[in-house]
Tab-separated table of C-alpha atoms and ligand atoms in Angstrom:
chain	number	residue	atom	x	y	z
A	1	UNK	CA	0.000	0.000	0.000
A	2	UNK	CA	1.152	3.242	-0.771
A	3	UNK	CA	0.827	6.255	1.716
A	4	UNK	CA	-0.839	9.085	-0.192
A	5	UNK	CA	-4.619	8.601	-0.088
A	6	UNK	CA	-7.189	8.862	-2.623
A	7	UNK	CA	-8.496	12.357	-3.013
A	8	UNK	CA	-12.168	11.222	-3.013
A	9	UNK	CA	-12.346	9.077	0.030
A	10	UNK	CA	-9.094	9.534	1.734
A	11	UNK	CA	-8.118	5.270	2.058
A	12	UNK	CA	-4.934	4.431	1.034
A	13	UNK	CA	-4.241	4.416	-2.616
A	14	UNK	CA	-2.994	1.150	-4.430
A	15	UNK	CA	-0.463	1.360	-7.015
A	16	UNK	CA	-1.052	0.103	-10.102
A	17	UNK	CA	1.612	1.401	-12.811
A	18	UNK	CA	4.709	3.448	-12.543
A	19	UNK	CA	5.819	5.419	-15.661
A	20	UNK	CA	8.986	6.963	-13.751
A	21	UNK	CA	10.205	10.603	-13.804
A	22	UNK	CA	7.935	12.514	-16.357
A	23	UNK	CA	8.053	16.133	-17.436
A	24	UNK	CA	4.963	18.511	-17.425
A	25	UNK	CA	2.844	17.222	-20.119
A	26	UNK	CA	2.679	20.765	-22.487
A	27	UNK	CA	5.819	21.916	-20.679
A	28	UNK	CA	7.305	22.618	-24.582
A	29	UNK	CA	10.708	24.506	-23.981
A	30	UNK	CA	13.933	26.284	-25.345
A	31	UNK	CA	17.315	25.442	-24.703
A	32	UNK	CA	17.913	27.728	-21.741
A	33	UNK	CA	14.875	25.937	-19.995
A	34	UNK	CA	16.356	22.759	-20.036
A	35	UNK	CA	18.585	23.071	-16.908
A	36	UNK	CA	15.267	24.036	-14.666
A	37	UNK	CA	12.744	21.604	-16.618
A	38	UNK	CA	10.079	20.607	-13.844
A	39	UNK	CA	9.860	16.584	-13.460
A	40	UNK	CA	7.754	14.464	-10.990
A	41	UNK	CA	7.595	10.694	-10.466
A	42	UNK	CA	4.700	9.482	-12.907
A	43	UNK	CA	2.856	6.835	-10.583
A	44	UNK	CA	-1.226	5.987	-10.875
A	45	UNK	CA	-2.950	4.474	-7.947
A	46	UNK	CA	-6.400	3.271	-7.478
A	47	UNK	CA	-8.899	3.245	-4.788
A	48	UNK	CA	-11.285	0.151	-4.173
A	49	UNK	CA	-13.852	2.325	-1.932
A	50	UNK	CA	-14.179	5.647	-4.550
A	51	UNK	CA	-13.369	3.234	-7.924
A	52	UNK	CA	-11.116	6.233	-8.798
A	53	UNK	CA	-8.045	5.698	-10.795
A	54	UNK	CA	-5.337	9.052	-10.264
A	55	UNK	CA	-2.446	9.769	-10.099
A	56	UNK	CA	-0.562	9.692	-6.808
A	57	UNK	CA	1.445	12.619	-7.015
A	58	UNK	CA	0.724	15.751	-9.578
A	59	UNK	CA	2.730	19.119	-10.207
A	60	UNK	CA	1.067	22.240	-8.850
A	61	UNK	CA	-1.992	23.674	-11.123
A	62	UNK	CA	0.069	27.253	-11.484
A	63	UNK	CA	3.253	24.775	-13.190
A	64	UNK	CA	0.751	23.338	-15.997
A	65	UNK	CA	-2.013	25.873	-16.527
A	66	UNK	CA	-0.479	29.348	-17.143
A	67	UNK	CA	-0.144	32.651	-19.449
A	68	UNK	CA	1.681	30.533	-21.874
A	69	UNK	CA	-0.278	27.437	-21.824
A	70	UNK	CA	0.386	25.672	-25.347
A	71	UNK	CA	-3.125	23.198	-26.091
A	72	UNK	CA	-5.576	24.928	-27.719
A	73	UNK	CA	-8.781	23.613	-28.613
A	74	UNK	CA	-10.092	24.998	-32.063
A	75	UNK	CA	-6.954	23.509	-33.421
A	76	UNK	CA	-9.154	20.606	-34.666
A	77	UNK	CA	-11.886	20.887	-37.060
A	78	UNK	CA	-13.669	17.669	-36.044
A	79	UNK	CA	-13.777	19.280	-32.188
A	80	UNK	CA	-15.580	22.261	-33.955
A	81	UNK	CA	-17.976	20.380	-34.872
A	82	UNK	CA	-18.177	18.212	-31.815
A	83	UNK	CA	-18.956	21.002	-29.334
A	84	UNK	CA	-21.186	22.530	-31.516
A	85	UNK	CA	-23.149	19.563	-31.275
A	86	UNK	CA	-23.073	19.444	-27.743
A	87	UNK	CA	-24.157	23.046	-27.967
A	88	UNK	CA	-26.863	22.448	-30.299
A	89	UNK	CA	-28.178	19.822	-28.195
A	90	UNK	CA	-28.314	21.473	-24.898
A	91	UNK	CA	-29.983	24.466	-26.219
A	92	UNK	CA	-32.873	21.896	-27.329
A	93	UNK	CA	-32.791	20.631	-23.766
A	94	UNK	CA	-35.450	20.825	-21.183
A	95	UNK	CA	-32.669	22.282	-18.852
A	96	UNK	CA	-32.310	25.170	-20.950
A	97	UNK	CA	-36.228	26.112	-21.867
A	98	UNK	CA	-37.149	29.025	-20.166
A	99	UNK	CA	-36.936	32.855	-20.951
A	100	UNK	CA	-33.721	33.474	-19.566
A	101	UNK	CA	-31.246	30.154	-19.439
A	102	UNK	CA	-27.649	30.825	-18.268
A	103	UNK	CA	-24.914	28.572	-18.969
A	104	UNK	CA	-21.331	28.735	-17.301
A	105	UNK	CA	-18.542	26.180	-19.121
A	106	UNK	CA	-15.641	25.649	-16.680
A	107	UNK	CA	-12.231	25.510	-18.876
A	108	UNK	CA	-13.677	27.068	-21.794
A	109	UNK	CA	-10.588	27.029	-23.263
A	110	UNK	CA	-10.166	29.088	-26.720
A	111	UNK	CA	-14.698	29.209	-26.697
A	112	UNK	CA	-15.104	26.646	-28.875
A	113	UNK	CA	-18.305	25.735	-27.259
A	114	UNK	CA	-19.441	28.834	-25.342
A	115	UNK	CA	-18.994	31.119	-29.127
A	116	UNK	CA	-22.214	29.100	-29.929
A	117	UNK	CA	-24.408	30.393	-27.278
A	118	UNK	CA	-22.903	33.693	-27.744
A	119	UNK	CA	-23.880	33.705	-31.083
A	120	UNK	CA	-27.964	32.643	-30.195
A	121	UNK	CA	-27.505	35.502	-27.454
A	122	UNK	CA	-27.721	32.618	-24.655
A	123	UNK	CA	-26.801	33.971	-21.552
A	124	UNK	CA	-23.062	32.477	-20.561
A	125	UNK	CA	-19.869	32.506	-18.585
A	126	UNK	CA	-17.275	30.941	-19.175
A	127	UNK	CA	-14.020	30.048	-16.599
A	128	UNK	CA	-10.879	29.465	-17.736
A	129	UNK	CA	-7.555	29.904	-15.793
A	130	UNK	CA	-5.253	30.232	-18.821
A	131	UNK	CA	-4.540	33.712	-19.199
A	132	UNK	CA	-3.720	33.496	-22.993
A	133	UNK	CA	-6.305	31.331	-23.624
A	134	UNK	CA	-9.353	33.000	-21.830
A	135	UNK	CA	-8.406	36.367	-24.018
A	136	UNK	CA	-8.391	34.367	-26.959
A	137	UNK	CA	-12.376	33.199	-26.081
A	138	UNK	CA	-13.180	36.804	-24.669
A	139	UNK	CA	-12.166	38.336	-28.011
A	140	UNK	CA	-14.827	35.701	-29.635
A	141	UNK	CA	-17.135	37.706	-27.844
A	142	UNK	CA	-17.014	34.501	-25.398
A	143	UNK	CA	-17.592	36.316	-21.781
A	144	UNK	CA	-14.735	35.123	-19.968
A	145	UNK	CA	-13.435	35.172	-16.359
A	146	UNK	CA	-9.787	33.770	-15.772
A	147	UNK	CA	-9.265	31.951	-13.104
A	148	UNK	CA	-9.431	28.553	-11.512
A	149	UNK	CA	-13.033	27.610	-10.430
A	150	UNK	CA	-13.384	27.034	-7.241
A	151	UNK	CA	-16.543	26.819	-4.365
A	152	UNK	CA	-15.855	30.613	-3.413
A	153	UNK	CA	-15.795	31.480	-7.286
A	154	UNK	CA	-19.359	29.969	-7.479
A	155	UNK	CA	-20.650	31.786	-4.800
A	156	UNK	CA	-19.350	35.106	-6.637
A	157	UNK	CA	-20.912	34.264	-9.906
A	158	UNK	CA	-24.200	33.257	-7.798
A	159	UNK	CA	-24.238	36.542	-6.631
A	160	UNK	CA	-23.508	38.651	-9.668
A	161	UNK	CA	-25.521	36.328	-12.604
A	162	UNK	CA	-27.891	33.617	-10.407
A	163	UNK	CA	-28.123	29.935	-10.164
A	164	UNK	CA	-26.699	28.145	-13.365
A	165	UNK	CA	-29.118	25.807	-15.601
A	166	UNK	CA	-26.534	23.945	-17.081
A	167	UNK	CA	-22.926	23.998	-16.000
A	168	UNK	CA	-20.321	22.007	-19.063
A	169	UNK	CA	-17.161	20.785	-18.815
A	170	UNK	CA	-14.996	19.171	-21.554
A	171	UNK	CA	-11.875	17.727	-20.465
A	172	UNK	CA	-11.317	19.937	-17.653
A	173	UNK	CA	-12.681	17.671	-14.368
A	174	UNK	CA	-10.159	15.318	-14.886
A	175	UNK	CA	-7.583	17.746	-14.616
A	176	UNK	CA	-8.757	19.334	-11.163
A	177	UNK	CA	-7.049	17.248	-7.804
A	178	UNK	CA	-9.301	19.696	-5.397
A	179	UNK	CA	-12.093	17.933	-7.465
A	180	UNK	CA	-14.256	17.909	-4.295
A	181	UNK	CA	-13.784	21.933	-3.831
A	182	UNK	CA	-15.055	22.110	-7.749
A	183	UNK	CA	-18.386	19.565	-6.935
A	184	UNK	CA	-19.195	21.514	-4.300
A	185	UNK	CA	-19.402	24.867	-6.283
A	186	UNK	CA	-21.366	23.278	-8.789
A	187	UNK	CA	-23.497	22.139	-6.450
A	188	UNK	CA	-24.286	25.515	-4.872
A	189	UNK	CA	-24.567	27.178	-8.499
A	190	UNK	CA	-26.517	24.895	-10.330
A	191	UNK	CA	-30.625	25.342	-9.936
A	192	UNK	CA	-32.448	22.265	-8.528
A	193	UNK	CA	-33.468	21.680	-12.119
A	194	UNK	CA	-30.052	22.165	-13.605
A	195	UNK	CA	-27.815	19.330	-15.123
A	196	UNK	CA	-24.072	19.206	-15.248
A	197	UNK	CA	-23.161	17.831	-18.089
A	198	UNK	CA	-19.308	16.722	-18.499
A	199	UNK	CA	-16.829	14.730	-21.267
A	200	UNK	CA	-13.531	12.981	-20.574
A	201	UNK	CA	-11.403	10.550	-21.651
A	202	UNK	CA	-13.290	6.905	-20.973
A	203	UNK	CA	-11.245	4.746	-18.389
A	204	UNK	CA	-13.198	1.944	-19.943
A	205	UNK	CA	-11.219	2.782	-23.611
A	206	UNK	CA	-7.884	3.591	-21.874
A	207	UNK	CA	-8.196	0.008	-20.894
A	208	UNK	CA	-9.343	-1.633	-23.436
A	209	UNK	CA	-6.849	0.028	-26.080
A	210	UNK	CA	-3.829	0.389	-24.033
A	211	UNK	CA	-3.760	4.350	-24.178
A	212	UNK	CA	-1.869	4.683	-21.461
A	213	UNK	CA	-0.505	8.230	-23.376
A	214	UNK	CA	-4.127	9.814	-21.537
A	215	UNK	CA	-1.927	9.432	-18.600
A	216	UNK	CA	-0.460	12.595	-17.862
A	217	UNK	CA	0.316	15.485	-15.082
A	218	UNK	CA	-2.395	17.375	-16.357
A	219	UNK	CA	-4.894	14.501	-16.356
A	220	UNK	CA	-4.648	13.225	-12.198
A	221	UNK	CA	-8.048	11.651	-12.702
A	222	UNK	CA	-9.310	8.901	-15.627
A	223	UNK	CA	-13.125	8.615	-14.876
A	224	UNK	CA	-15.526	5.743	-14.813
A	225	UNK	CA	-19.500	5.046	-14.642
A	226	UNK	CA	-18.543	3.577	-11.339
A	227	UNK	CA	-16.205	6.558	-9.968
A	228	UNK	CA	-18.210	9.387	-11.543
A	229	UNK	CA	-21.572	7.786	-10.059
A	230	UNK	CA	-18.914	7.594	-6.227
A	231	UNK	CA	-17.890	11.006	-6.659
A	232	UNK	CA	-21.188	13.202	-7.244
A	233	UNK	CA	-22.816	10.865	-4.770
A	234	UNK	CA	-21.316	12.507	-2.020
A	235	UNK	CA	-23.045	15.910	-3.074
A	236	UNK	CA	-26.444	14.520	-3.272
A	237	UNK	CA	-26.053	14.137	-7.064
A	238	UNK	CA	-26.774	11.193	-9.499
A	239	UNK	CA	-25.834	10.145	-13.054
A	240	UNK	CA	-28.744	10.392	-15.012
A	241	UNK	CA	-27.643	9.379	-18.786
A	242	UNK	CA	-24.196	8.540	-20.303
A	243	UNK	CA	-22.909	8.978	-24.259
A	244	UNK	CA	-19.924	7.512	-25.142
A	245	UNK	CA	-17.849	9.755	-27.495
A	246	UNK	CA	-15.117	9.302	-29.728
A	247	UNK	CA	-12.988	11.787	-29.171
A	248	UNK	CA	-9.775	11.937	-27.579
A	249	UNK	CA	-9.672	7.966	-28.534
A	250	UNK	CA	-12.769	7.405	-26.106
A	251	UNK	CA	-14.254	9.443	-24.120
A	252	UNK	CA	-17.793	9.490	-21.813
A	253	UNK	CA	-20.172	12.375	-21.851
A	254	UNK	CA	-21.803	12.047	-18.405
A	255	UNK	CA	-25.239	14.318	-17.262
A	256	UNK	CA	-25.936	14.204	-13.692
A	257	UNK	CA	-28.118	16.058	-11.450
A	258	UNK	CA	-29.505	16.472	-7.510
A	259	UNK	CA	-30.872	12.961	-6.778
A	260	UNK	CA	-34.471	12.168	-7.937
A	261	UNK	CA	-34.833	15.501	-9.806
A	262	UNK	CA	-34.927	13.905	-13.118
A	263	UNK	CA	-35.536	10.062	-15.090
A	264	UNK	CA	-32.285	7.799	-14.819
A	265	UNK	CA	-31.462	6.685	-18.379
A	266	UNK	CA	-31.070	2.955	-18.706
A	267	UNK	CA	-28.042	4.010	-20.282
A	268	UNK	CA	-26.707	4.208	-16.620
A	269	UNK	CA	-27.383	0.479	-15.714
A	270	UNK	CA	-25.716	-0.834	-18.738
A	271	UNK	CA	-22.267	1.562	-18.629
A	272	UNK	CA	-22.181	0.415	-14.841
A	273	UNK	CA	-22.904	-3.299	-15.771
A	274	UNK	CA	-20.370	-3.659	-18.599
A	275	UNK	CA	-17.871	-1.823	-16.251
A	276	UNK	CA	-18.346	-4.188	-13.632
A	277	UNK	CA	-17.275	-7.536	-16.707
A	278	UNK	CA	-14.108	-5.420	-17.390
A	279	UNK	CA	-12.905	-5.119	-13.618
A	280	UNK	CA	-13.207	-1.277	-13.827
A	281	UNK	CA	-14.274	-1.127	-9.946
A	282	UNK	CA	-11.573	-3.462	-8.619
A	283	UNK	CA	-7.640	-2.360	-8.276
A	284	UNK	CA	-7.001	-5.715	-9.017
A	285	UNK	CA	-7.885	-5.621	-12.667
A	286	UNK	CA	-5.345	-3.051	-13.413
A	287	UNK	CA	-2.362	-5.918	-13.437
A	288	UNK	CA	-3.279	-6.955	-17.311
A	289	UNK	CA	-3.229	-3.338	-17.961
A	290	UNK	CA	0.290	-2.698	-16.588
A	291	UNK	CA	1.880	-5.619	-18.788
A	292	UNK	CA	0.246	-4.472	-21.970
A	293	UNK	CA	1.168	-1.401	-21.384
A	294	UNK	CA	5.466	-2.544	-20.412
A	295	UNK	CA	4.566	-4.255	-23.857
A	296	UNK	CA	3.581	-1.742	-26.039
A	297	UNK	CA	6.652	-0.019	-25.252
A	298	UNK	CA	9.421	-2.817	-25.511
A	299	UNK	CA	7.538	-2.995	-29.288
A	300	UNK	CA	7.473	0.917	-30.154
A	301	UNK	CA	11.700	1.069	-29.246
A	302	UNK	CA	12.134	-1.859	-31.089
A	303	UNK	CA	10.409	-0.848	-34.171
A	304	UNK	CA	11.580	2.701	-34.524
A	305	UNK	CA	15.372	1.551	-33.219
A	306	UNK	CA	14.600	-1.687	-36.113
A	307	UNK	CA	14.019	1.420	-39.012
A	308	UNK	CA	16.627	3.409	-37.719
A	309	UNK	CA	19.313	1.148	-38.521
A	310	UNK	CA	18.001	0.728	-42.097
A	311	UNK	CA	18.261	4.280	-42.677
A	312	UNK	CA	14.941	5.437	-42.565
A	313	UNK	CA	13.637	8.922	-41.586
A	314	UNK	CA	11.310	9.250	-38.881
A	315	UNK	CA	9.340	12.508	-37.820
A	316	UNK	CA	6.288	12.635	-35.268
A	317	UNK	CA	2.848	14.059	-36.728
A	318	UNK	CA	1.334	16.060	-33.380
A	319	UNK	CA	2.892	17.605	-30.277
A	320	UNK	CA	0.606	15.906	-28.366
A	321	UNK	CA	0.663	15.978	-24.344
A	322	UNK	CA	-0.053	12.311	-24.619
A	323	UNK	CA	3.059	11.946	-26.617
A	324	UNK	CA	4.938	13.204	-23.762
A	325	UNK	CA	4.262	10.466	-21.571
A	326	UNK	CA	4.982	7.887	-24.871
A	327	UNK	CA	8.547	9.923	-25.371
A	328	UNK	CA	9.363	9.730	-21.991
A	329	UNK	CA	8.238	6.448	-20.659
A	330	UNK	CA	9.883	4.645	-23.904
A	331	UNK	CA	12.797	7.097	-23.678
A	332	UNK	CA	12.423	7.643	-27.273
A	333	UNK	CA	14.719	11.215	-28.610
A	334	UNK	CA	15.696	12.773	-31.211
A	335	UNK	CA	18.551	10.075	-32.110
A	336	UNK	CA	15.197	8.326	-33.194
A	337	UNK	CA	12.726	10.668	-34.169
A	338	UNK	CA	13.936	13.637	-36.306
A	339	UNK	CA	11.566	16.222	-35.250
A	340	UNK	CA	7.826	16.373	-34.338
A	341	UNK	CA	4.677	18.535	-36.696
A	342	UNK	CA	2.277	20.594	-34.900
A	343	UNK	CA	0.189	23.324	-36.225
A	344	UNK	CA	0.356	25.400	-32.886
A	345	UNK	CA	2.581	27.936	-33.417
A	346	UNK	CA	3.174	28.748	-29.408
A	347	UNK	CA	4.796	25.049	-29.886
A	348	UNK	CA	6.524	25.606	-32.760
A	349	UNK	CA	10.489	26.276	-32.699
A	350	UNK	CA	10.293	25.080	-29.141
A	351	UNK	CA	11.322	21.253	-27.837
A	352	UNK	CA	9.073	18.382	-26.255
A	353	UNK	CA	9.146	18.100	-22.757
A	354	UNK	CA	11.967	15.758	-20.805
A	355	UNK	CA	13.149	14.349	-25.185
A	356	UNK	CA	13.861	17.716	-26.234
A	357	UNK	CA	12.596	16.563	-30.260
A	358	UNK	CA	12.392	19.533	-32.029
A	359	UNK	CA	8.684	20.691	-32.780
A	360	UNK	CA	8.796	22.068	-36.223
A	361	UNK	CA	5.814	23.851	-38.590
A	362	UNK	CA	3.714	21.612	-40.182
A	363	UNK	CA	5.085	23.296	-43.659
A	364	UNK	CA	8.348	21.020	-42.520
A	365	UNK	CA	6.923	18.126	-42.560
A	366	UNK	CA	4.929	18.891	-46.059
A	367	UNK	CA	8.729	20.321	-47.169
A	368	UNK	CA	10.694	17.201	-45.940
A	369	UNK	CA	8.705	14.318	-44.956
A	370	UNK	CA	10.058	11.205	-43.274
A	371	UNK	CA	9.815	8.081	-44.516
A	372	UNK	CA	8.188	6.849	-41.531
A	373	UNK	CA	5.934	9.560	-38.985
A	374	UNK	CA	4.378	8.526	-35.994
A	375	UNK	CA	0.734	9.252	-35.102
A	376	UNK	CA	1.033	10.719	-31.623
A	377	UNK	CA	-2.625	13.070	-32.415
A	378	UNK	CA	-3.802	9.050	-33.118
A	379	UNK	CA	-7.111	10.622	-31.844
A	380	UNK	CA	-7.775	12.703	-34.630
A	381	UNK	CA	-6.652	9.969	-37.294
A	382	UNK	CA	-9.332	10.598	-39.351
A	383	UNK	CA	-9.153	14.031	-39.819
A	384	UNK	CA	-5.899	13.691	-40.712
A	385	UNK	CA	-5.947	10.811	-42.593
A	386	UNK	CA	-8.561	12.612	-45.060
A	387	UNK	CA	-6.208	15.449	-45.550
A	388	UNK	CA	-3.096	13.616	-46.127
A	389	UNK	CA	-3.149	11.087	-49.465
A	390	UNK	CA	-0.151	12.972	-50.589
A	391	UNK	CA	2.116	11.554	-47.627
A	392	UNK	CA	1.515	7.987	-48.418
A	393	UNK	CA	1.288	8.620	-51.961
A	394	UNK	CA	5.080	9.747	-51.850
A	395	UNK	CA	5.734	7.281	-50.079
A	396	UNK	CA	5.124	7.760	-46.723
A	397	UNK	CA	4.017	5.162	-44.189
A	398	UNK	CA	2.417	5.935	-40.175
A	399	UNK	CA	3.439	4.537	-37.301
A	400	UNK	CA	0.654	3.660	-35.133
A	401	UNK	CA	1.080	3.077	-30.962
A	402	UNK	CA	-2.858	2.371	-30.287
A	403	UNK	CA	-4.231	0.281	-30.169
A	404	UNK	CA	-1.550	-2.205	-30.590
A	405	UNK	CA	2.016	-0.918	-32.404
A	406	UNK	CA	2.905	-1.309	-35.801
A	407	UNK	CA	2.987	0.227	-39.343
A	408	UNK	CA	-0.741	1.178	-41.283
A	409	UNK	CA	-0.605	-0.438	-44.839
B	1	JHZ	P1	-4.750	16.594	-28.910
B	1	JHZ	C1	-4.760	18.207	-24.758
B	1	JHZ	O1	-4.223	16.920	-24.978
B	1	JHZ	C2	-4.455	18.631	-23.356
B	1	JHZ	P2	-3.428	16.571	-26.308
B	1	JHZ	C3	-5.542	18.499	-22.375
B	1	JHZ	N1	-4.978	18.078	-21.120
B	1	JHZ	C4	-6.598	17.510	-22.748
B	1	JHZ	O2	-7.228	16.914	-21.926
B	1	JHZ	C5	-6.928	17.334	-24.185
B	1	JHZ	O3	-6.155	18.149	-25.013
B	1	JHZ	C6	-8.345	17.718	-24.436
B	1	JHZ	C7	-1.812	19.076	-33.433
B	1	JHZ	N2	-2.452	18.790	-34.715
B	1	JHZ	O4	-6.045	17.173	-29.315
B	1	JHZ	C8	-2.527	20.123	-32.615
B	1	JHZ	C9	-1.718	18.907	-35.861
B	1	JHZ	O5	-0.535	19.281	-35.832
B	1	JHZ	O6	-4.566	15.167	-29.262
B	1	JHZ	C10	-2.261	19.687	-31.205
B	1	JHZ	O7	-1.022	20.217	-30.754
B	1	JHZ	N3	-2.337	18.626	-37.044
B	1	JHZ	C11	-6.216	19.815	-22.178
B	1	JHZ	O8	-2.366	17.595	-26.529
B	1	JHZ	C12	-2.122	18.164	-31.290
B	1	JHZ	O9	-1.824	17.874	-32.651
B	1	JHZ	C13	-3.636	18.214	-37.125
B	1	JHZ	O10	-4.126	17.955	-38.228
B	1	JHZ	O11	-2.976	15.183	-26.222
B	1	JHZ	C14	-3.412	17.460	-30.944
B	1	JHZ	O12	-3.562	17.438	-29.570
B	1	JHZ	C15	-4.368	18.050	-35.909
B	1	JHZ	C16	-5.796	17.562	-35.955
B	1	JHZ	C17	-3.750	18.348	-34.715
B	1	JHZ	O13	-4.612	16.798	-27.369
């Protein structure tokens, strides 16, 4: 047993996997950073009373999250569409019908949802703590606070804008250790009709396709049916319907509300049941997980190190924060991979986190391609797969890590 306790129930926390010393996820870098580059031993425990699988020991919120934080949403053109979706749906919602609905989105990142209600004149707020970021959504015409959302936050925007009918969150709860501090505030702002209605990576997929990359510092919690339904329990909330969603490789859309105010979807009984055939509630489980996952990278070194020595090229196709934990845990540099493409340009001319691979324009790759490029944004594969015949028409082959490794013909 280890000695830090789960930060749901408090009971000791089992280990399950150890990764080793891993730098901040989106901690890209210059050369003079690399003396004072922030690391922190990678280790993911699980709880048998809260079902909650976390990390046991995280980097401080102010280290990832900052002026210069480097993800930004609308970089994809499938998550455009996604969250305008979501949006669409929502504002069909019985939550929402009434003459004056207010929704608040914590980590609203760039607005890629919230610039839909601002554009049907829905009343909104969104929270995000990253400075450069939340002026990016604020000059969408996104109303924008930045800061880090918090109980006492809630009560503020309870007293400037009143109680909340839906509250969103896309891949921000997962990121939040004080998770309870967060629940409680959405408690208190929500109305008694209100739903919360929140998407992150699936446990359930992490599992079943060996992505351990959705390990990161940034992401301390991967949710389940069975730890989301723990969690909000303790605030006299329930799960009332979940969607599973395919992005970020697998993810779960999960609407919950105070207990009893509204229908439980049978969708519920079903997500719990099938979580309960794969092991999800049970630390135990987690052992056939750990070997795949020691697999995957003895084959990933082996394969690049095997195309190395015939002379092949090899770049990286997305500066992913998962592929920090792939780089790192397989201790994989640029002596193997030449230099990674992103289309962010705060990542560009910068270096990966702990490998130091160069992160180059995407015009680089077009330029110069490799023979050989690794799929590290393997979650938006089919975007990019539909915009990029001309790679493997010249030639060009992907490397693939998920969900087993090897070479797409
Ligand atoms: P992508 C981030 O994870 C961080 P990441 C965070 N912790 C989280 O939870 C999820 O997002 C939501 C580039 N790209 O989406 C853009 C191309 O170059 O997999 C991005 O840098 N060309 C908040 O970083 C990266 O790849 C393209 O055609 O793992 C994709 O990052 C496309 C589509 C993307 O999230």
């Amino acid at each position: 047993m280890n000695e830090t306790p789960c930060r749901i129930c408090n009971e000791p926390l089992v280990p399950v996997i150890d990764f080793g010393r891993q730098p901040l996820g989106n901690g890209f870098l210059l050369p003079d950073q690399f003396e004072d580059e922030h690391f922190f031993p990678m280790r993911v425990g699980f709880s048998d009373k809260s079902m909650m699988l976390q990390l046991i020991d995280q980097p401080a919120p102010e280290l990832m999250f900052h002026e210069n934080y480097a993800f930004l949403s609308g970089t994809s053109k499938h998550m455009e569409q996604h969250f305008r979706e979501l949006a669409q749906q929502l504002m069909g919602s019985k939550c929402l019908d009434n003459d004056d609905p207010f929704v608040v989105e914590l980590g609203c990142n760039d607005g890629i949802m919230l610039k839909n209600f601002a554009q049907s004149n829905v009343r909104h707020l969104g929270i995000e703590p990253a400075k450069n970021v939340a002026t990016i959504a604020n000059g969408k015409g996104v109303r924008t606070l930045s800061e880090f959302f918090t109980e006492s936050v809630a009560q503020r925007i309870l007293e400037s804008d009143g109680q909340a009918d839906a509250i969103i969150a896309a891949n921000v709860l997962c990121h939040i250790p004080d998770i309870r501090n967060v629940i409680a505030g959405i408690r208190a702002l929500l109305k008694p009709t209100g739903v919360l209605v929140f998407e992150d990576p699936y446990l359930g997929d992490v599992i079943s396709k060996t992505s351990y990359d959705q390990v990161y510092d940034e992401h301390v919690f991967l949710f389940s049916g069975h730890s989301v339904q723990y969690l909000f329990g303790l605030y006299d909330m329930e799960l009332i319907d979940v969607q599973p969603q395919k992005t970020h490789g697998g993810s779960m859309r999960y609407h919950l509300a105070q207990t009893g105010a509204y229908l439980v979807q049978e969708s519920v009984s079903k997500i719990l049941e099938n979580e309960k055939k794969l092991g999800l509630n049970r630390a135990s489980s987690f052992c056939d997980f750990s070997r795949k996952v020691e697999q995957s990278r003895v084959d990933l070194v082996s394969l690049l190190q095997d195309l190395k020595s015939q002379g092949k090229r090899i770049a990286g196709y997305g500066a992913t924060s998962k592929s920090t934990t792939i780089l790192n845990y397989c201790n994989i540099g640029p002596d193997l991979i030449e230099f990674i493409s992103d289309t962010t340009p705060i990542k560009q001319g910068k270096f990966t986190p702990g490998m130091h691979i160069p992160v180059k324009p995407y015009d680089t790759f077009v330029a110069n391609p490799p023979d050989y490029a690794v799929l590290f944004a393997w979650n938006h594969a089919e975007e990019i797969m539909a915009k990029e015949h001309g790679f493997m028409e010249g030639g060009g082959r992907w490397i693939v890590h998920v969900p087993k490794v090897g070479v797409l013909e």
